[in-house]
Amino acid sequence: MNILLMGLPGAGKGTQSEMIANDYDMIHISTGDIFRKAIKDETPLGLEAKRYTDNGDLVPDDITNGLVKERLAEADVQANGFLLDGYPRTIAQAEALDANLADIDSNLDHVIYIEVDADILKERLSGRIMCSNCGATYHKVYNPPKVSGVCDVCGHTEFHQREDDTPEKVGHRIQLQMDSIRPILEHYEAANLLTKINGDQAIETVYREIRNILGE
Ligand code: ADP
Ligand code: AMP
């Protein structure tokens, strides 16, 4: 099964993706995670991407399309199917993805859009923290670690805020992506692939709705 999980920053894509990838054995591909790792490792891709991610802007389509195309061709993705999180974010990326999938004789099964109001997104992003060791994501109030100050996944005790989760950058990212996401939703609606779900519900409730779409 091949799935796109779409939503504005803070909609809960990463949170839901972890659960889906676990239960359905799909390969989770987050372009944001790929860029953050490249930036941390100071690779040429990272140095280039940082110029855009630092300002909350989108990384240019040719760079982003190229790296997704490479990843989709890898054996694990071919064998297990993919869960794309945060891609496509422009109509040009959606068209490139269609062409890439046609090239490798593959297709999308579902496009799920997690819908959340901008005010709630801002509140979520201002409280988002990540484990400094494994990158697991939490929210200080809505989704804290089970044992306070200890990562559920790896047991690490240091957490940090993402550099692009400051109030100014959050506002810019939401506005920018709100504008670019609309034609993409229309694209997948026309292809009869899109299901919208209400993301302003408890994490488990959102996940139950996703499971209903994907099937048990
Ligand atoms: P995205 O990957 O779409 O940017 P995240 O999955 O990182 O979003 O979620 C953003 C923040 O909101 C995180 O701090 C996360 O713990 C929290 N969060 C995710 N889903 C919900 C939800 N349904 N209700 C409340 N908080 C949530
Ligand atoms: P995310 O973790 O999905 O919020 O992404 C973090 C940042 O990475 C974004 O603000 C962009 O700068 C960049 N990014 C992630 N996905 C894409 C994409 N599909 N196209 C362009 N830039 C992206």
Coordinates of C-alpha atoms and ligand atoms in Angstrom, one line a residue:
M1 CA 0.0 0.0 0.0
N2 CA 1.2 3.5 -0.9
I3 CA -0.1 6.5 1.1
L4 CA 0.2 10.2 1.3
L5 CA -0.4 11.9 4.6
M6 CA -1.0 15.5 4.1
G7 CA -1.6 18.4 6.4
L8 CA -0.3 21.8 7.4
P9 CA 2.7 22.0 9.8
G10 CA 1.5 20.7 13.2
A11 CA -1.5 18.8 11.8
G12 CA -0.1 15.5 13.4
K13 CA 1.5 13.9 10.3
G14 CA 4.6 12.7 12.1
T15 CA 2.7 11.5 15.1
Q16 CA 0.2 9.5 13.1
S17 CA 2.9 8.3 10.7
E18 CA 4.9 6.6 13.5
M19 CA 1.8 4.6 14.4
I20 CA 0.8 3.7 10.8
A21 CA 4.4 2.6 9.9
N22 CA 4.5 0.4 12.9
D23 CA 1.1 -1.3 12.4
Y24 CA 1.2 -1.6 8.7
D25 CA 4.9 -2.2 8.1
M26 CA 5.2 0.6 5.6
I27 CA 8.2 2.7 5.0
H28 CA 7.8 6.2 6.5
I29 CA 9.4 8.9 4.4
S30 CA 9.3 12.4 5.8
T31 CA 11.0 15.0 3.6
G32 CA 11.3 17.2 6.7
D33 CA 13.2 14.5 8.6
I34 CA 15.4 13.9 5.6
F35 CA 16.4 17.6 5.4
R36 CA 16.9 17.8 9.2
K37 CA 19.2 14.8 9.2
A38 CA 21.2 16.2 6.2
I39 CA 21.5 19.5 8.0
K40 CA 22.7 17.8 11.2
D41 CA 25.3 15.8 9.2
E42 CA 26.3 18.9 7.2
T43 CA 26.1 17.1 3.8
P44 CA 25.9 19.2 0.6
L45 CA 22.1 18.6 0.5
G46 CA 21.9 19.8 4.1
L47 CA 23.9 23.0 3.5
E48 CA 21.6 23.8 0.5
A49 CA 18.4 22.9 2.3
K50 CA 19.3 24.9 5.4
R51 CA 19.1 28.2 3.4
Y52 CA 15.4 27.5 3.0
T53 CA 14.4 25.6 6.1
D54 CA 16.0 28.3 8.4
N55 CA 13.4 30.8 7.1
G56 CA 10.5 28.4 7.1
D57 CA 10.5 28.5 3.2
L58 CA 10.1 25.4 1.0
V59 CA 13.2 23.8 -0.4
P60 CA 13.2 24.1 -4.2
D61 CA 11.2 21.5 -6.1
D62 CA 14.1 20.1 -8.1
I63 CA 16.1 19.3 -5.0
T64 CA 13.1 17.8 -3.2
N65 CA 11.8 15.8 -6.2
G66 CA 15.2 14.4 -6.8
L67 CA 15.6 13.0 -3.3
V68 CA 12.1 11.6 -3.1
K69 CA 12.6 9.9 -6.5
E70 CA 15.8 8.2 -5.3
R71 CA 14.2 7.1 -2.1
L72 CA 11.1 5.6 -3.8
A73 CA 13.3 3.5 -6.0
E74 CA 15.0 1.8 -3.0
A75 CA 14.3 -1.9 -2.4
D76 CA 12.6 -1.5 1.1
V77 CA 10.1 0.9 -0.3
Q78 CA 9.4 -1.3 -3.3
A79 CA 8.8 -4.3 -1.0
N80 CA 6.8 -2.7 1.8
G81 CA 5.1 0.3 0.2
F82 CA 5.5 3.9 1.4
L83 CA 3.9 6.5 3.7
L84 CA 4.9 9.9 2.4
D85 CA 4.7 12.6 5.1
G86 CA 5.1 16.3 4.0
Y87 CA 5.5 15.6 0.3
P88 CA 4.1 16.8 -2.1
R89 CA 3.8 20.4 -0.9
T90 CA 3.6 22.1 -4.3
I91 CA 1.6 21.2 -7.4
A92 CA 4.9 20.7 -9.3
Q93 CA 5.9 18.1 -6.7
A94 CA 2.5 16.3 -7.1
E95 CA 3.0 16.2 -10.8
A96 CA 6.6 14.9 -10.4
L97 CA 5.4 12.2 -8.0
D98 CA 2.7 11.1 -10.5
A99 CA 5.5 10.8 -13.2
N100 CA 7.9 9.0 -10.9
L101 CA 5.3 6.5 -9.8
A102 CA 4.3 5.8 -13.4
D103 CA 8.0 5.2 -14.2
I104 CA 8.3 2.5 -11.6
D105 CA 4.9 1.0 -12.4
S106 CA 3.5 2.0 -9.0
N107 CA 0.5 4.1 -7.8
L108 CA -1.1 5.7 -4.8
D109 CA -3.8 3.9 -2.8
H110 CA -4.9 6.7 -0.5
V111 CA -4.3 10.4 0.1
I112 CA -5.3 11.5 3.6
Y113 CA -5.6 15.1 4.6
I114 CA -5.5 15.9 8.3
E115 CA -7.4 19.1 8.7
V116 CA -6.7 21.4 11.7
D117 CA -7.4 25.2 12.2
A118 CA -4.4 27.5 12.1
D119 CA -4.8 28.7 15.7
I120 CA -4.6 25.1 17.0
L121 CA -1.6 24.4 14.8
K122 CA 0.2 27.4 16.3
E123 CA -0.5 26.1 19.8
R124 CA 0.7 22.6 18.9
L125 CA 3.9 23.8 17.3
S126 CA 4.8 26.2 20.2
G127 CA 4.7 23.2 22.6
R128 CA 6.3 20.6 20.3
I129 CA 9.5 19.1 21.7
M130 CA 11.7 16.4 20.2
C131 CA 14.0 13.9 21.8
S132 CA 17.6 15.1 21.2
N133 CA 18.8 11.5 20.6
C134 CA 16.2 9.7 18.5
G135 CA 14.0 12.6 17.3
A136 CA 10.7 11.2 18.7
T137 CA 8.1 14.0 18.9
Y138 CA 6.1 15.0 21.9
H139 CA 4.0 17.9 23.1
K140 CA 4.6 19.5 26.5
V141 CA 0.9 19.4 27.3
Y142 CA -1.0 17.3 24.8
N143 CA 1.4 14.4 24.3
P144 CA 4.1 14.3 27.0
P145 CA 6.4 11.3 27.4
K146 CA 4.9 8.6 29.7
V147 CA 7.5 9.2 32.3
S148 CA 8.2 12.9 32.7
G149 CA 11.5 14.0 31.1
V150 CA 12.3 10.5 29.7
C151 CA 11.9 9.6 26.0
D152 CA 9.4 6.7 25.5
V153 CA 11.4 5.3 22.6
C154 CA 15.0 5.5 23.6
G155 CA 15.1 6.5 27.3
H156 CA 17.1 9.7 26.6
T157 CA 16.5 12.6 28.9
E158 CA 17.3 15.7 26.8
F159 CA 14.7 17.3 24.6
H160 CA 14.8 20.4 22.3
Q161 CA 12.5 22.6 20.3
R162 CA 12.8 22.7 16.5
E163 CA 14.5 25.8 15.3
D164 CA 11.7 26.5 12.9
D165 CA 9.0 26.3 15.7
T166 CA 9.5 29.9 16.8
P167 CA 6.2 32.0 16.6
E168 CA 7.4 34.1 13.6
K169 CA 8.5 31.1 11.6
V170 CA 5.4 29.0 12.5
G171 CA 3.1 31.8 11.2
H172 CA 5.1 32.1 8.0
R173 CA 5.2 28.3 7.4
I174 CA 1.4 27.9 8.0
Q175 CA 0.5 30.7 5.6
L176 CA 2.9 29.7 2.9
Q177 CA 1.8 26.0 2.9
M178 CA -1.9 26.9 3.2
D179 CA -1.6 28.6 -0.2
S180 CA 0.4 25.8 -1.8
I181 CA -1.6 22.9 -0.5
R182 CA -5.0 23.9 -1.9
P183 CA -4.3 23.0 -5.6
I184 CA -2.7 19.7 -4.5
L185 CA -5.9 18.7 -2.6
E186 CA -7.9 19.5 -5.7
H187 CA -5.5 17.4 -7.8
Y188 CA -6.1 14.3 -5.6
E189 CA -9.8 15.0 -5.2
A190 CA -10.1 14.9 -9.0
A191 CA -8.2 11.6 -9.0
N192 CA -10.7 10.2 -6.4
L193 CA -7.9 9.5 -3.9
L194 CA -8.5 12.1 -1.3
T195 CA -10.1 11.6 2.2
K196 CA -10.2 14.5 4.6
I197 CA -10.3 13.9 8.3
N198 CA -10.8 16.2 11.3
G199 CA -7.4 16.4 13.0
D200 CA -8.7 18.4 16.0
Q201 CA -9.4 15.3 18.0
A202 CA -7.4 13.1 20.3
I203 CA -4.4 11.4 18.7
E204 CA -6.0 8.0 19.2
T205 CA -9.3 9.2 17.6
V206 CA -7.5 10.6 14.5
Y207 CA -5.6 7.3 14.3
R208 CA -8.9 5.2 14.4
E209 CA -10.2 7.3 11.5
I210 CA -7.0 6.6 9.5
R211 CA -7.3 2.9 10.2
N212 CA -10.9 2.9 9.0
I213 CA -9.7 4.4 5.7
L214 CA -6.7 2.0 5.3
G215 CA -8.6 -1.1 6.5
E216 CA -7.5 -3.4 9.3
Ligands
ADP1 P1 3.4 17.5 11.8 O1 4.3 16.3 11.5 O2 2.1 17.4 10.9 O3 4.1 18.8 11.6 P2 3.4 16.6 14.5 O4 3.0 15.1 14.4 O5 4.8 16.8 14.8 O6 2.9 17.4 13.3 O7 2.5 17.2 15.7 C1 2.7 18.6 16.1 C2 2.6 18.7 17.6 O8 1.2 18.4 18.0 C3 3.4 17.7 18.3 O9 3.9 18.3 19.5 C4 2.4 16.5 18.7 O10 2.8 15.9 19.9 C5 1.1 17.3 18.8 N1 -0.1 16.6 18.3 C6 -0.1 15.7 17.3 N2 -1.4 15.3 17.1 C7 -2.2 15.9 18.1 C8 -3.5 15.8 18.4 N3 -4.4 15.0 17.7 N4 -3.9 16.5 19.5 C9 -3.1 17.3 20.2 N5 -1.7 17.4 19.9 C10 -1.3 16.7 18.9
AMP2 P1 8.4 19.5 8.2 O1 9.2 18.7 9.2 O2 7.5 18.6 7.3 O3 7.6 20.6 8.9 O4 9.4 20.2 7.2 C1 10.4 21.1 7.7 C2 10.9 22.0 6.6 O5 11.6 21.2 5.6 C3 9.9 22.8 5.8 O6 9.5 24.0 6.5 C4 10.6 23.0 4.5 O7 11.6 24.0 4.6 C5 11.3 21.7 4.3 N1 10.5 20.7 3.6 C6 9.9 19.6 4.0 N2 9.2 19.0 3.1 C7 9.3 19.7 2.0 C8 8.7 19.7 0.7 N3 7.9 18.6 0.3 N4 9.1 20.7 -0.2 C9 9.9 21.7 0.1 N5 10.4 21.8 1.4 C10 10.1 20.9 2.3

